[in-house]
mmCIF file of C-alpha atoms and ligand atoms in Angstrom:
data_model
loop_
_atom_site.group_PDB
_atom_site.id
_atom_site.type_symbol
_atom_site.label_atom_id
_atom_site.label_comp_id
_atom_site.label_asym_id
_atom_site.label_seq_id
_atom_site.Cartn_x
_atom_site.Cartn_y
_atom_site.Cartn_z
ATOM 1 C CA UNK O 1 3.278 25.387 -1.384
ATOM 2 C CA UNK O 2 2.497 21.706 -0.574
ATOM 3 C CA UNK O 3 4.129 19.294 -3.086
ATOM 4 C CA UNK O 4 2.918 15.776 -3.088
ATOM 5 C CA UNK O 5 4.988 12.973 -4.353
ATOM 6 C CA UNK O 6 3.662 9.599 -5.727
ATOM 7 C CA UNK O 7 5.212 6.508 -7.367
ATOM 8 C CA UNK O 8 3.177 4.551 -9.495
ATOM 9 C CA UNK O 9 3.411 1.277 -11.504
ATOM 10 C CA UNK O 10 5.894 -1.459 -10.906
ATOM 11 C CA UNK O 11 8.668 -0.355 -8.372
ATOM 12 C CA UNK O 12 12.282 -0.018 -9.477
ATOM 13 C CA UNK O 13 15.539 0.853 -7.710
ATOM 14 C CA UNK O 14 16.054 4.656 -7.426
ATOM 15 C CA UNK O 15 12.440 5.750 -6.573
ATOM 16 C CA UNK O 16 13.454 6.657 -3.196
ATOM 17 C CA UNK O 17 16.430 8.609 -4.485
ATOM 18 C CA UNK O 18 13.960 10.712 -6.415
ATOM 19 C CA UNK O 19 11.818 11.262 -3.489
ATOM 20 C CA UNK O 20 14.785 12.334 -1.508
ATOM 21 C CA UNK O 21 15.865 14.808 -4.092
ATOM 22 C CA UNK O 22 12.489 16.391 -4.646
ATOM 23 C CA UNK O 23 12.204 16.741 -1.012
ATOM 24 C CA UNK O 24 15.516 18.283 -0.454
ATOM 25 C CA UNK O 25 15.241 20.875 -3.310
ATOM 26 C CA UNK O 26 11.561 21.636 -2.289
ATOM 27 C CA UNK O 27 12.533 22.238 1.413
ATOM 28 C CA UNK O 28 15.306 24.634 0.140
ATOM 29 C CA UNK O 29 12.677 26.765 -1.571
ATOM 30 C CA UNK O 30 10.585 26.782 1.758
ATOM 31 C CA UNK O 31 7.897 24.362 0.492
ATOM 32 C CA UNK O 32 6.298 21.328 2.352
ATOM 33 C CA UNK O 33 6.529 17.816 0.861
ATOM 34 C CA UNK O 34 3.828 14.939 1.320
ATOM 35 C CA UNK O 35 3.937 11.479 0.176
ATOM 36 C CA UNK O 36 0.966 10.292 -1.651
ATOM 37 C CA UNK O 37 0.569 6.611 -0.915
ATOM 38 C CA UNK O 38 0.525 3.764 -3.432
ATOM 39 C CA UNK O 39 0.433 5.652 -6.766
ATOM 40 C CA UNK O 40 -2.799 7.059 -8.123
ATOM 41 C CA UNK O 41 -4.823 5.256 -5.461
ATOM 42 C CA UNK O 42 -3.442 7.991 -3.023
ATOM 43 C CA UNK O 43 -4.931 10.705 -4.872
ATOM 44 C CA UNK O 44 -8.228 8.984 -5.276
ATOM 45 C CA UNK O 45 -8.545 8.214 -1.789
ATOM 46 C CA UNK O 46 -6.244 11.103 -0.311
ATOM 47 C CA UNK O 47 -3.777 8.726 1.341
ATOM 48 C CA UNK O 48 -1.360 11.362 2.414
ATOM 49 C CA UNK O 49 1.504 11.321 4.796
ATOM 50 C CA UNK O 50 4.079 14.142 5.851
ATOM 51 C CA UNK O 51 7.664 13.705 4.477
ATOM 52 C CA UNK O 52 10.062 15.236 6.793
ATOM 53 C CA UNK O 53 13.698 14.748 7.481
ATOM 54 C CA UNK O 54 13.264 11.517 9.314
ATOM 55 C CA UNK O 55 11.497 9.828 6.584
ATOM 56 C CA UNK O 56 13.917 10.961 3.924
ATOM 57 C CA UNK O 57 17.046 10.104 5.889
ATOM 58 C CA UNK O 58 19.103 7.243 4.641
ATOM 59 C CA UNK O 59 16.842 6.073 1.586
ATOM 60 C CA UNK O 60 19.147 7.148 -1.145
ATOM 61 C CA UNK O 61 20.451 3.484 -1.691
ATOM 62 C CA UNK O 62 17.083 1.817 -0.534
ATOM 63 C CA UNK O 63 15.273 -0.152 -3.184
ATOM 64 C CA UNK O 64 11.463 -0.080 -3.532
ATOM 65 C CA UNK O 65 9.456 3.089 -2.564
ATOM 66 C CA UNK O 66 8.967 4.570 1.065
ATOM 67 C CA UNK O 67 5.341 5.870 -0.333
ATOM 68 C CA UNK O 68 4.338 2.477 -1.916
ATOM 69 C CA UNK O 69 2.985 2.051 -5.436
ATOM 70 C CA UNK O 70 -0.059 0.432 -7.153
ATOM 71 C CA UNK O 71 -1.203 0.236 -10.745
ATOM 72 C CA UNK O 72 -4.445 2.146 -9.970
ATOM 73 C CA UNK O 73 -5.808 4.087 -12.924
ATOM 74 C CA UNK O 74 -8.349 6.779 -11.736
ATOM 75 C CA UNK O 75 -9.698 6.679 -15.267
ATOM 76 C CA UNK O 76 -10.831 3.120 -14.637
ATOM 77 C CA UNK O 77 -12.597 3.937 -11.326
ATOM 78 C CA UNK O 78 -16.156 5.193 -11.015
ATOM 79 C CA UNK O 79 -15.652 8.827 -9.769
ATOM 80 C CA UNK O 80 -11.928 8.336 -9.886
ATOM 81 C CA UNK O 81 -11.114 11.493 -11.635
ATOM 82 C CA UNK O 82 -13.260 13.784 -9.612
ATOM 83 C CA UNK O 83 -11.734 12.322 -6.608
ATOM 84 C CA UNK O 84 -8.231 13.205 -7.969
ATOM 85 C CA UNK O 85 -9.707 16.804 -8.750
ATOM 86 C CA UNK O 86 -10.689 16.838 -5.253
ATOM 87 C CA UNK O 87 -7.287 15.869 -3.978
ATOM 88 C CA UNK O 88 -5.574 18.689 -5.842
ATOM 89 C CA UNK O 89 -7.439 21.065 -3.375
ATOM 90 C CA UNK O 90 -5.118 19.440 -0.617
ATOM 91 C CA UNK O 91 -2.039 19.406 -2.888
ATOM 92 C CA UNK O 92 -0.720 22.495 -4.668
ATOM 93 C CA UNK O 93 1.614 20.469 -7.083
ATOM 94 C CA UNK O 94 2.271 16.849 -7.738
ATOM 95 C CA UNK O 95 5.368 14.987 -8.796
ATOM 96 C CA UNK O 96 4.365 11.741 -10.465
ATOM 97 C CA UNK O 97 7.162 9.376 -10.741
ATOM 98 C CA UNK O 98 6.205 6.468 -13.105
ATOM 99 C CA UNK O 99 6.388 4.760 -16.410
ATOM 100 C CA UNK O 100 4.205 4.952 -19.485
ATOM 101 C CA UNK O 101 0.917 4.213 -17.446
ATOM 102 C CA UNK O 102 1.401 6.535 -14.514
ATOM 103 C CA UNK O 103 2.700 9.286 -16.600
ATOM 104 C CA UNK O 104 -0.073 8.637 -19.319
ATOM 105 C CA UNK O 105 -2.591 9.456 -16.377
ATOM 106 C CA UNK O 106 -0.505 12.530 -15.458
ATOM 107 C CA UNK O 107 -0.476 13.840 -18.921
ATOM 108 C CA UNK O 108 -4.276 13.338 -19.324
ATOM 109 C CA UNK O 109 -5.054 14.960 -15.941
ATOM 110 C CA UNK O 110 -2.769 17.989 -17.205
ATOM 111 C CA UNK O 111 -4.499 18.283 -20.718
ATOM 112 C CA UNK O 112 -8.040 17.802 -19.241
ATOM 113 C CA UNK O 113 -7.983 19.539 -15.764
ATOM 114 C CA UNK O 114 -4.963 21.551 -16.039
ATOM 115 C CA UNK O 115 -3.578 19.698 -13.035
ATOM 116 C CA UNK O 116 -0.298 20.909 -11.550
ATOM 117 C CA UNK O 117 1.676 17.805 -12.198
ATOM 118 C CA UNK O 118 5.245 17.153 -13.504
ATOM 119 C CA UNK O 119 6.570 13.729 -14.208
ATOM 120 C CA UNK O 120 9.717 11.742 -13.682
ATOM 121 C CA UNK O 121 10.385 8.758 -15.889
ATOM 122 C CA UNK O 122 10.964 5.359 -14.002
ATOM 123 C CA UNK O 123 11.089 1.912 -15.268
ATOM 124 C CA UNK O 124 13.350 -1.148 -15.522
ATOM 125 C CA UNK O 125 12.065 -1.521 -18.984
ATOM 126 C CA UNK O 126 13.592 1.739 -20.378
ATOM 127 C CA UNK O 127 10.513 1.912 -22.969
ATOM 128 C CA UNK O 128 9.667 5.537 -22.421
ATOM 129 C CA UNK O 129 9.984 8.021 -25.174
ATOM 130 C CA UNK O 130 11.213 11.580 -24.609
ATOM 131 C CA UNK O 131 14.330 10.057 -22.467
ATOM 132 C CA UNK O 132 17.296 8.395 -23.484
ATOM 133 C CA UNK O 133 17.244 6.379 -20.279
ATOM 134 C CA UNK O 134 14.842 5.866 -17.334
ATOM 135 C CA UNK O 135 16.423 5.135 -13.848
ATOM 136 C CA UNK O 136 16.085 1.476 -12.564
ATOM 137 C CA UNK O 137 17.150 0.121 -16.139
ATOM 138 C CA UNK O 138 20.812 0.302 -15.224
ATOM 139 C CA UNK O 139 20.300 -1.808 -11.970
ATOM 140 C CA UNK O 140 18.188 -4.316 -13.830
ATOM 141 C CA UNK O 141 20.818 -4.814 -16.435
ATOM 142 C CA UNK O 142 23.493 -5.222 -13.880
ATOM 143 C CA UNK O 143 21.426 -8.022 -12.140
ATOM 144 C CA UNK O 144 20.730 -9.571 -15.423
ATOM 145 C CA UNK O 145 24.398 -9.460 -16.419
ATOM 146 C CA UNK O 146 25.415 -10.886 -13.114
ATOM 147 C CA UNK O 147 22.803 -13.688 -13.563
ATOM 148 C CA UNK O 148 24.039 -14.536 -17.046
ATOM 149 C CA UNK O 149 27.742 -14.559 -15.819
ATOM 150 C CA UNK O 150 26.755 -17.167 -13.337
ATOM 151 C CA UNK O 151 24.816 -19.138 -15.754
ATOM 152 C CA UNK O 152 27.759 -19.399 -18.125
ATOM 153 C CA UNK O 153 29.852 -21.330 -15.444
ATOM 154 C CA UNK O 154 27.246 -23.950 -14.750
ATOM 155 C CA UNK O 155 26.249 -24.190 -18.504
ATOM 156 C CA UNK O 156 30.060 -25.048 -19.444
ATOM 157 C CA UNK O 157 30.348 -27.603 -16.778
ATOM 158 C CA UNK O 158 27.191 -29.477 -17.847
ATOM 159 C CA UNK O 159 27.220 -28.913 -21.581
ATOM 160 C CA UNK O 160 23.916 -27.295 -21.411
ATOM 161 C CA UNK O 161 21.984 -24.584 -23.156
ATOM 162 C CA UNK O 162 20.779 -22.077 -20.638
ATOM 163 C CA UNK O 163 17.666 -19.907 -21.630
ATOM 164 C CA UNK O 164 17.372 -16.834 -19.436
ATOM 165 C CA UNK O 165 14.046 -14.925 -19.536
ATOM 166 C CA UNK O 166 14.206 -11.353 -18.646
ATOM 167 C CA UNK O 167 11.634 -8.572 -18.039
ATOM 168 C CA UNK O 168 10.965 -5.611 -20.157
ATOM 169 C CA UNK O 169 7.374 -5.789 -21.226
ATOM 170 C CA UNK O 170 7.019 -5.159 -25.021
ATOM 171 C CA UNK O 171 10.267 -3.990 -25.535
ATOM 172 C CA UNK O 172 13.727 -5.713 -25.629
ATOM 173 C CA UNK O 173 16.156 -3.265 -23.771
ATOM 174 C CA UNK O 174 16.975 -5.302 -20.902
ATOM 175 C CA UNK O 175 17.480 -8.433 -22.943
ATOM 176 C CA UNK O 176 19.853 -6.552 -25.505
ATOM 177 C CA UNK O 177 21.751 -4.699 -22.966
ATOM 178 C CA UNK O 178 22.338 -7.610 -20.551
ATOM 179 C CA UNK O 179 22.876 -9.848 -23.349
ATOM 180 C CA UNK O 180 25.647 -7.787 -24.961
ATOM 181 C CA UNK O 181 27.247 -7.226 -21.358
ATOM 182 C CA UNK O 182 26.889 -10.846 -20.723
ATOM 183 C CA UNK O 183 28.220 -12.151 -23.803
ATOM 184 C CA UNK O 184 24.920 -14.040 -24.769
ATOM 185 C CA UNK O 185 24.950 -16.402 -27.957
ATOM 186 C CA UNK O 186 21.433 -15.606 -29.028
ATOM 187 C CA UNK O 187 18.967 -12.890 -27.774
ATOM 188 C CA UNK O 188 15.225 -12.778 -28.539
ATOM 189 C CA UNK O 189 13.317 -9.390 -28.243
ATOM 190 C CA UNK O 190 9.737 -8.619 -29.017
ATOM 191 C CA UNK O 191 10.949 -6.051 -31.909
ATOM 192 C CA UNK O 192 11.957 -9.073 -34.100
ATOM 193 C CA UNK O 193 9.949 -12.005 -35.028
ATOM 194 C CA UNK O 194 11.224 -15.416 -33.513
ATOM 195 C CA UNK O 195 12.511 -18.060 -35.896
ATOM 196 C CA UNK O 196 13.134 -21.352 -34.047
ATOM 197 C CA UNK O 197 15.302 -22.735 -36.996
ATOM 198 C CA UNK O 198 17.449 -19.527 -36.842
ATOM 199 C CA UNK O 199 17.801 -19.948 -32.974
ATOM 200 C CA UNK O 200 18.719 -23.601 -33.252
ATOM 201 C CA UNK O 201 21.148 -22.898 -36.167
ATOM 202 C CA UNK O 202 23.083 -20.503 -33.996
ATOM 203 C CA UNK O 203 23.282 -22.834 -31.141
ATOM 204 C CA UNK O 204 24.329 -25.777 -33.627
ATOM 205 C CA UNK O 205 26.884 -23.499 -35.311
ATOM 206 C CA UNK O 206 28.562 -22.850 -31.859
ATOM 207 C CA UNK O 207 28.608 -26.700 -31.044
ATOM 208 C CA UNK O 208 30.291 -27.056 -34.416
ATOM 209 C CA UNK O 209 32.871 -24.722 -33.670
ATOM 210 C CA UNK O 210 33.636 -26.767 -30.299
ATOM 211 C CA UNK O 211 31.637 -24.778 -27.816
ATOM 212 C CA UNK O 212 29.751 -27.181 -25.797
ATOM 213 C CA UNK O 213 27.295 -24.690 -24.121
ATOM 214 C CA UNK O 214 25.026 -21.760 -25.206
ATOM 215 C CA UNK O 215 23.437 -18.916 -23.353
ATOM 216 C CA UNK O 216 20.085 -17.636 -24.809
ATOM 217 C CA UNK O 217 18.556 -14.425 -23.399
ATOM 218 C CA UNK O 218 14.802 -13.976 -24.077
ATOM 219 C CA UNK O 219 12.529 -11.133 -23.192
ATOM 220 C CA UNK O 220 9.174 -11.902 -21.544
ATOM 221 C CA UNK O 221 7.394 -10.036 -24.284
ATOM 222 C CA UNK O 222 8.181 -12.253 -27.386
ATOM 223 C CA UNK O 223 5.546 -13.973 -29.482
ATOM 224 C CA UNK O 224 6.617 -17.552 -30.143
ATOM 225 C CA UNK O 225 5.467 -19.058 -33.653
ATOM 226 C CA UNK O 226 2.432 -21.194 -33.274
ATOM 227 C CA UNK O 227 1.774 -20.015 -29.601
ATOM 228 C CA UNK O 228 -1.776 -20.495 -28.664
ATOM 229 C CA UNK O 229 -3.825 -17.486 -28.441
ATOM 230 C CA UNK O 230 -4.948 -18.201 -24.764
ATOM 231 C CA UNK O 231 -1.412 -18.777 -23.591
ATOM 232 C CA UNK O 232 -0.122 -15.501 -25.181
ATOM 233 C CA UNK O 233 -2.863 -13.518 -23.430
ATOM 234 C CA UNK O 234 -1.280 -14.416 -20.067
ATOM 235 C CA UNK O 235 -3.980 -16.526 -18.888
ATOM 236 C CA UNK O 236 -6.364 -13.476 -19.733
ATOM 237 C CA UNK O 237 -5.189 -11.455 -16.623
ATOM 238 C CA UNK O 238 -4.712 -7.802 -17.285
ATOM 239 C CA UNK O 239 -4.075 -4.751 -15.010
ATOM 240 C CA UNK O 240 -6.219 -1.695 -14.908
ATOM 241 C CA UNK O 241 -4.137 -0.277 -17.810
ATOM 242 C CA UNK O 242 -5.179 -3.322 -19.938
ATOM 243 C CA UNK O 243 -1.632 -4.743 -19.736
ATOM 244 C CA UNK O 244 -1.099 -8.575 -19.882
ATOM 245 C CA UNK O 245 0.985 -10.315 -17.205
ATOM 246 C CA UNK O 246 3.572 -11.362 -19.640
ATOM 247 C CA UNK O 247 5.799 -13.500 -17.135
ATOM 248 C CA UNK O 248 2.692 -15.685 -16.808
ATOM 249 C CA UNK O 249 2.857 -16.929 -20.445
ATOM 250 C CA UNK O 250 6.126 -18.762 -19.702
ATOM 251 C CA UNK O 251 7.733 -17.945 -23.149
ATOM 252 C CA UNK O 252 11.230 -18.910 -21.742
ATOM 253 C CA UNK O 253 10.041 -22.381 -20.680
ATOM 254 C CA UNK O 254 8.334 -23.068 -23.897
ATOM 255 C CA UNK O 255 11.453 -21.885 -25.873
ATOM 256 C CA UNK O 256 13.575 -24.099 -23.824
ATOM 257 C CA UNK O 257 11.493 -27.216 -24.683
ATOM 258 C CA UNK O 258 11.670 -25.960 -28.377
ATOM 259 C CA UNK O 259 15.419 -25.840 -28.337
ATOM 260 C CA UNK O 260 15.746 -29.120 -26.658
ATOM 261 C CA UNK O 261 13.632 -31.164 -28.711
ATOM 262 C CA UNK O 262 14.884 -29.641 -32.086
ATOM 263 C CA UNK O 263 18.719 -29.610 -31.119
ATOM 264 C CA UNK O 264 18.895 -32.368 -28.726
ATOM 265 C CA UNK O 265 20.896 -30.415 -26.335
ATOM 266 C CA UNK O 266 19.972 -30.404 -22.723
ATOM 267 C CA UNK O 267 18.458 -27.172 -21.896
ATOM 268 C CA UNK O 268 17.470 -25.419 -18.633
ATOM 269 C CA UNK O 269 15.596 -22.416 -18.204
ATOM 270 C CA UNK O 270 15.982 -19.557 -15.494
ATOM 271 C CA UNK O 271 13.222 -16.874 -15.316
ATOM 272 C CA UNK O 272 14.693 -13.844 -13.329
ATOM 273 C CA UNK O 273 11.480 -12.333 -12.665
ATOM 274 C CA UNK O 274 11.186 -9.734 -9.772
ATOM 275 C CA UNK O 275 14.722 -9.978 -8.612
ATOM 276 C CA UNK O 276 15.373 -7.708 -11.416
ATOM 277 C CA UNK O 277 13.432 -4.868 -9.707
ATOM 278 C CA UNK O 278 14.575 -5.571 -6.272
ATOM 279 C CA UNK O 279 17.428 -4.275 -4.077
ATOM 280 C CA UNK O 280 19.791 -1.139 -4.046
ATOM 281 C CA UNK O 281 20.150 1.032 -7.174
ATOM 282 C CA UNK O 282 23.570 1.189 -9.105
ATOM 283 C CA UNK O 283 25.453 4.271 -8.554
ATOM 284 C CA UNK O 284 24.354 5.309 -12.098
ATOM 285 C CA UNK O 285 20.789 5.044 -11.302
ATOM 286 C CA UNK O 286 21.040 6.979 -7.919
ATOM 287 C CA UNK O 287 22.684 9.765 -9.829
ATOM 288 C CA UNK O 288 20.154 9.734 -12.609
ATOM 289 C CA UNK O 289 17.390 9.588 -10.142
ATOM 290 C CA UNK O 290 18.635 12.476 -7.940
ATOM 291 C CA UNK O 291 19.090 14.660 -11.125
ATOM 292 C CA UNK O 292 15.554 13.801 -12.318
ATOM 293 C CA UNK O 293 14.017 14.570 -8.767
ATOM 294 C CA UNK O 294 15.929 17.856 -8.683
ATOM 295 C CA UNK O 295 14.642 18.773 -12.184
ATOM 296 C CA UNK O 296 11.179 17.887 -11.159
ATOM 297 C CA UNK O 297 11.239 20.014 -8.122
ATOM 298 C CA UNK O 298 12.656 22.890 -10.131
ATOM 299 C CA UNK O 299 9.850 22.570 -12.730
ATOM 300 C CA UNK O 300 7.428 22.754 -9.796
ATOM 301 C CA UNK O 301 8.865 25.929 -8.321
ATOM 302 C CA UNK O 302 8.741 27.496 -11.757
ATOM 303 C CA UNK O 303 5.101 26.515 -12.346
ATOM 304 C CA UNK O 304 6.250 24.665 -15.464
ATOM 305 C CA UNK O 305 3.524 21.960 -15.232
ATOM 306 C CA UNK O 306 2.837 19.146 -17.725
ATOM 307 C CA UNK O 307 6.464 18.475 -18.109
ATOM 308 C CA UNK O 308 8.775 15.597 -17.565
ATOM 309 C CA UNK O 309 12.334 15.456 -16.631
ATOM 310 C CA UNK O 310 14.227 13.580 -19.204
ATOM 311 C CA UNK O 311 17.850 12.606 -20.069
ATOM 312 C CA UNK O 312 19.140 13.747 -23.546
ATOM 313 C CA UNK O 313 22.694 12.825 -23.931
ATOM 314 C CA UNK O 314 24.173 13.877 -20.793
ATOM 315 C CA UNK O 315 21.602 16.839 -20.029
ATOM 316 C CA UNK O 316 18.660 16.496 -17.832
ATOM 317 C CA UNK O 317 15.948 18.685 -19.668
ATOM 318 C CA UNK O 318 12.321 19.211 -19.691
ATOM 319 C CA UNK O 319 9.865 17.462 -22.188
ATOM 320 C CA UNK O 320 6.187 17.655 -22.383
ATOM 321 C CA UNK O 321 4.324 14.703 -20.766
ATOM 322 C CA UNK O 322 2.388 14.276 -23.825
ATOM 323 C CA UNK O 323 5.299 13.662 -26.080
ATOM 324 C CA UNK O 324 7.022 11.198 -23.536
ATOM 325 C CA UNK O 325 3.968 9.071 -23.176
ATOM 326 C CA UNK O 326 2.662 9.168 -26.866
ATOM 327 C CA UNK O 327 4.501 5.978 -28.031
ATOM 328 C CA UNK O 328 6.716 3.188 -26.752
ATOM 329 C CA UNK O 329 10.438 3.519 -27.200
ATOM 330 C CA UNK O 330 11.487 0.257 -29.106
ATOM 331 C CA UNK O 331 15.040 -1.047 -29.472
ATOM 332 C CA UNK O 332 16.537 0.156 -32.815
ATOM 333 C CA UNK O 333 17.864 -2.203 -35.296
ATOM 334 C CA UNK O 334 21.423 -0.801 -34.811
ATOM 335 C CA UNK O 335 21.370 -1.907 -31.019
ATOM 336 C CA UNK O 336 20.273 -5.408 -31.995
ATOM 337 C CA UNK O 337 22.940 -5.498 -34.618
ATOM 338 C CA UNK O 338 25.588 -5.058 -31.954
ATOM 339 C CA UNK O 339 24.439 -8.077 -30.072
ATOM 340 C CA UNK O 340 23.853 -10.219 -33.049
ATOM 341 C CA UNK O 341 27.746 -9.799 -34.059
ATOM 342 C CA UNK O 342 28.297 -12.204 -31.238
ATOM 343 C CA UNK O 343 25.714 -14.836 -31.945
ATOM 344 C CA UNK O 344 26.589 -18.372 -32.980
HETATM 345 O O1 F6P C 1 7.254 -2.519 -15.926
HETATM 346 C C1 F6P C 1 7.966 -3.300 -15.193
HETATM 347 C C2 F6P C 1 7.752 -4.667 -15.100
HETATM 348 O O2 F6P C 1 8.667 -5.157 -14.193
HETATM 349 C C3 F6P C 1 7.726 -5.358 -16.527
HETATM 350 O O3 F6P C 1 9.154 -5.564 -16.927
HETATM 351 C C4 F6P C 1 6.980 -6.694 -16.085
HETATM 352 O O4 F6P C 1 6.405 -6.941 -17.144
HETATM 353 C C5 F6P C 1 5.894 -6.099 -15.293
HETATM 354 O O5 F6P C 1 6.487 -4.883 -14.592
HETATM 355 C C6 F6P C 1 5.707 -7.165 -14.045
HETATM 356 O O6 F6P C 1 4.543 -6.552 -13.286
HETATM 357 P P1 F6P C 1 4.103 -7.279 -11.888
HETATM 358 O O7 F6P C 1 5.114 -6.476 -10.892
HETATM 359 O O8 F6P C 1 2.793 -6.376 -11.740
HETATM 360 O O9 F6P C 1 4.195 -8.731 -11.979
#
């Protein structure tokens, strides 16, 4: 069997660990593995490359993806789906490693064309249903936590409020987890409406208790009260999946201005951006990615298509792709309550 592997959407640490695991398990069953370049674009344009021992060697700790990625959506390209159908004549099975968008395409291709595809959930955002955690998330949280630690020392030296904007798209998983780990004084996430007065009261209450600095972690996806429609649309830019480029809205910067003008405390803003997605995966992400890759290869060998590898508790199981991509996994209130205990 010729097994293709593609990575789609934003990259994240651990993609190469999955590719390695898929390849190693597939080879053990006597199958050939090929890289499909740059996500679904590689299926539309048949951009294939052989993956052998030399390509796979040494990639476990490497960030990014050796087969490249893109946000190409074959359903948004004229003749895109027919091209993918034709590509499946060259590829007997496909492991699609991606988030909501990439796996949404996989689910649709399986449902509509009976395409021999299995999924692996990746995203730093951890917003995919069907799995407790995605790989890449742990690394992003570790990077943000380290940044918050560093901002603490400079905030304290200068008596400043530090606003840290983190990624996460429409969910606040990265903000809540890194905020808890880094001891944030306020955390704002898209799941909860933002109230400027509440934020400023938390900061003022810290100052009243003798703390001369505060750390505010804000998720890029929050909506600010009174924000103009044009700016909240991210300058009108959307990708092929219709997603706004949230970082371009600059919610961290605007929140910082609001805090400074309302409280009078000097405020600085740090936008962590793509640093959160770069570099080597944590040990936890390497292990999760490896387990997901092995599971995906097993699903292919069993002919169990239309499924996705998922983490439930400590077990890696298979869940239907359709279920995993049906809705976003948002941050439950219980998680936010853990963080909120330490506000103010
Ligand atoms: O989905 C991963 C992610 O990093 C989001 O957190 C973020 O909103 C988006 O991708 C950024 O996309 P791009 O790399 O296209 O700027």
